[in-house]
Amino acid sequence: MTTKQELPDEALSAMATEWRRKALEGELHARGIAHELETELRRRVGAPFTNYDTLDLRPLETRMAQRRWWQLWRTR
């Protein structure tokens, strides 16, 4: 079995992103696994790992169509 230390950086990053997505969807132990993979990636690269695209699971159209905060009380 391949350990996280033996994986190439690209594969480790892809796995971390996938486990982070599962964690955001509510899978029970996915957060811990994602954290371990991200920690190993930070140890190797030395830069912070943040993929903001995976934090919001709503479709892009929905995110872009949000109303401005000052228009909350206005009617359409």
PDB file of C-alpha atoms in Angstrom:
ATOM      1  CA  MET A   1       0.000   0.000   0.000  1.00  0.00           C
ATOM      2  CA  THR A   2       1.284   3.454  -0.901  1.00  0.00           C
ATOM      3  CA  THR A   3       1.732   5.847   1.993  1.00  0.00           C
ATOM      4  CA  LYS A   4       1.150   9.584   1.722  1.00  0.00           C
ATOM      5  CA  GLN A   5       4.917  10.165   1.894  1.00  0.00           C
ATOM      6  CA  GLU A   6       5.408   8.111  -1.294  1.00  0.00           C
ATOM      7  CA  LEU A   7       2.773   9.921  -3.374  1.00  0.00           C
ATOM      8  CA  PRO A   8       3.818  12.627  -5.868  1.00  0.00           C
ATOM      9  CA  ASP A   9       2.745  16.184  -5.050  1.00  0.00           C
ATOM     10  CA  GLU A  10       0.072  16.282  -7.780  1.00  0.00           C
ATOM     11  CA  ALA A  11      -1.596  13.089  -6.583  1.00  0.00           C
ATOM     12  CA  LEU A  12      -1.432  14.224  -2.965  1.00  0.00           C
ATOM     13  CA  SER A  13      -3.038  17.549  -3.858  1.00  0.00           C
ATOM     14  CA  ALA A  14      -5.808  15.852  -5.837  1.00  0.00           C
ATOM     15  CA  MET A  15      -6.530  13.448  -2.989  1.00  0.00           C
ATOM     16  CA  ALA A  16      -6.607  16.285  -0.450  1.00  0.00           C
ATOM     17  CA  THR A  17      -9.066  18.227  -2.598  1.00  0.00           C
ATOM     18  CA  GLU A  18     -11.290  15.188  -3.043  1.00  0.00           C
ATOM     19  CA  TRP A  19     -11.343  14.386   0.688  1.00  0.00           C
ATOM     20  CA  ARG A  20     -12.006  18.051   1.531  1.00  0.00           C
ATOM     21  CA  ARG A  21     -14.990  17.979  -0.852  1.00  0.00           C
ATOM     22  CA  LYS A  22     -16.285  14.833   0.850  1.00  0.00           C
ATOM     23  CA  ALA A  23     -15.881  16.516   4.237  1.00  0.00           C
ATOM     24  CA  LEU A  24     -17.909  19.505   3.063  1.00  0.00           C
ATOM     25  CA  GLU A  25     -20.620  17.119   1.898  1.00  0.00           C
ATOM     26  CA  GLY A  26     -20.822  15.676   5.408  1.00  0.00           C
ATOM     27  CA  GLU A  27     -18.857  12.444   5.290  1.00  0.00           C
ATOM     28  CA  LEU A  28     -17.954  11.538   8.857  1.00  0.00           C
ATOM     29  CA  HIS A  29     -14.164  11.005   8.882  1.00  0.00           C
ATOM     30  CA  ALA A  30     -13.259  12.852   5.676  1.00  0.00           C
ATOM     31  CA  ARG A  31     -12.162  16.041   7.478  1.00  0.00           C
ATOM     32  CA  GLY A  32      -9.405  14.228   9.355  1.00  0.00           C
ATOM     33  CA  ILE A  33      -8.123  12.479   6.260  1.00  0.00           C
ATOM     34  CA  ALA A  34      -8.135  15.743   4.291  1.00  0.00           C
ATOM     35  CA  HIS A  35      -6.281  17.454   7.111  1.00  0.00           C
ATOM     36  CA  GLU A  36      -3.567  14.764   7.161  1.00  0.00           C
ATOM     37  CA  LEU A  37      -3.083  15.000   3.389  1.00  0.00           C
ATOM     38  CA  GLU A  38      -2.994  18.806   3.462  1.00  0.00           C
ATOM     39  CA  THR A  39      -0.494  18.722   6.334  1.00  0.00           C
ATOM     40  CA  GLU A  40       1.815  16.452   4.327  1.00  0.00           C
ATOM     41  CA  LEU A  41       1.461  18.735   1.309  1.00  0.00           C
ATOM     42  CA  ARG A  42       2.299  21.817   3.410  1.00  0.00           C
ATOM     43  CA  ARG A  43       5.301  19.979   4.860  1.00  0.00           C
ATOM     44  CA  ARG A  44       6.620  19.327   1.363  1.00  0.00           C
ATOM     45  CA  VAL A  45       5.790  22.577  -0.374  1.00  0.00           C
ATOM     46  CA  GLY A  46       5.998  24.998   2.526  1.00  0.00           C
ATOM     47  CA  ALA A  47       3.139  27.136   1.187  1.00  0.00           C
ATOM     48  CA  PRO A  48      -0.372  27.233   2.621  1.00  0.00           C
ATOM     49  CA  PHE A  49      -2.858  24.965   0.870  1.00  0.00           C
ATOM     50  CA  THR A  50      -6.185  26.572   0.196  1.00  0.00           C
ATOM     51  CA  ASN A  51      -8.410  25.764  -2.708  1.00  0.00           C
ATOM     52  CA  TYR A  52     -11.279  28.188  -2.345  1.00  0.00           C
ATOM     53  CA  ASP A  53     -13.154  26.638  -5.271  1.00  0.00           C
ATOM     54  CA  THR A  54     -13.973  23.575  -3.179  1.00  0.00           C
ATOM     55  CA  LEU A  55     -15.346  25.514  -0.218  1.00  0.00           C
ATOM     56  CA  ASP A  56     -18.583  26.586  -1.889  1.00  0.00           C
ATOM     57  CA  LEU A  57     -20.387  23.651  -3.458  1.00  0.00           C
ATOM     58  CA  ARG A  58     -23.155  25.729  -5.058  1.00  0.00           C
ATOM     59  CA  PRO A  59     -23.097  26.012  -8.859  1.00  0.00           C
ATOM     60  CA  LEU A  60     -21.116  28.949 -10.246  1.00  0.00           C
ATOM     61  CA  GLU A  61     -24.239  30.583 -11.682  1.00  0.00           C
ATOM     62  CA  THR A  62     -25.857  30.644  -8.243  1.00  0.00           C
ATOM     63  CA  ARG A  63     -22.787  32.157  -6.605  1.00  0.00           C
ATOM     64  CA  MET A  64     -22.460  34.845  -9.252  1.00  0.00           C
ATOM     65  CA  ALA A  65     -26.161  35.783  -9.124  1.00  0.00           C
ATOM     66  CA  GLN A  66     -26.169  36.772  -5.444  1.00  0.00           C
ATOM     67  CA  ARG A  67     -27.723  40.109  -4.662  1.00  0.00           C
ATOM     68  CA  ARG A  68     -25.687  42.844  -3.055  1.00  0.00           C
ATOM     69  CA  TRP A  69     -26.107  43.211   0.701  1.00  0.00           C
ATOM     70  CA  TRP A  70     -27.493  46.743   0.379  1.00  0.00           C
ATOM     71  CA  GLN A  71     -30.237  45.496  -1.930  1.00  0.00           C
ATOM     72  CA  LEU A  72     -31.660  43.031   0.556  1.00  0.00           C
ATOM     73  CA  TRP A  73     -34.604  45.249   1.477  1.00  0.00           C
ATOM     74  CA  ARG A  74     -35.402  46.292  -2.092  1.00  0.00           C
ATOM     75  CA  THR A  75     -38.015  44.527  -4.132  1.00  0.00           C
ATOM     76  CA  ARG A  76     -37.328  43.435  -7.639  1.00  0.00           C
TER      77      ARG A  76
END
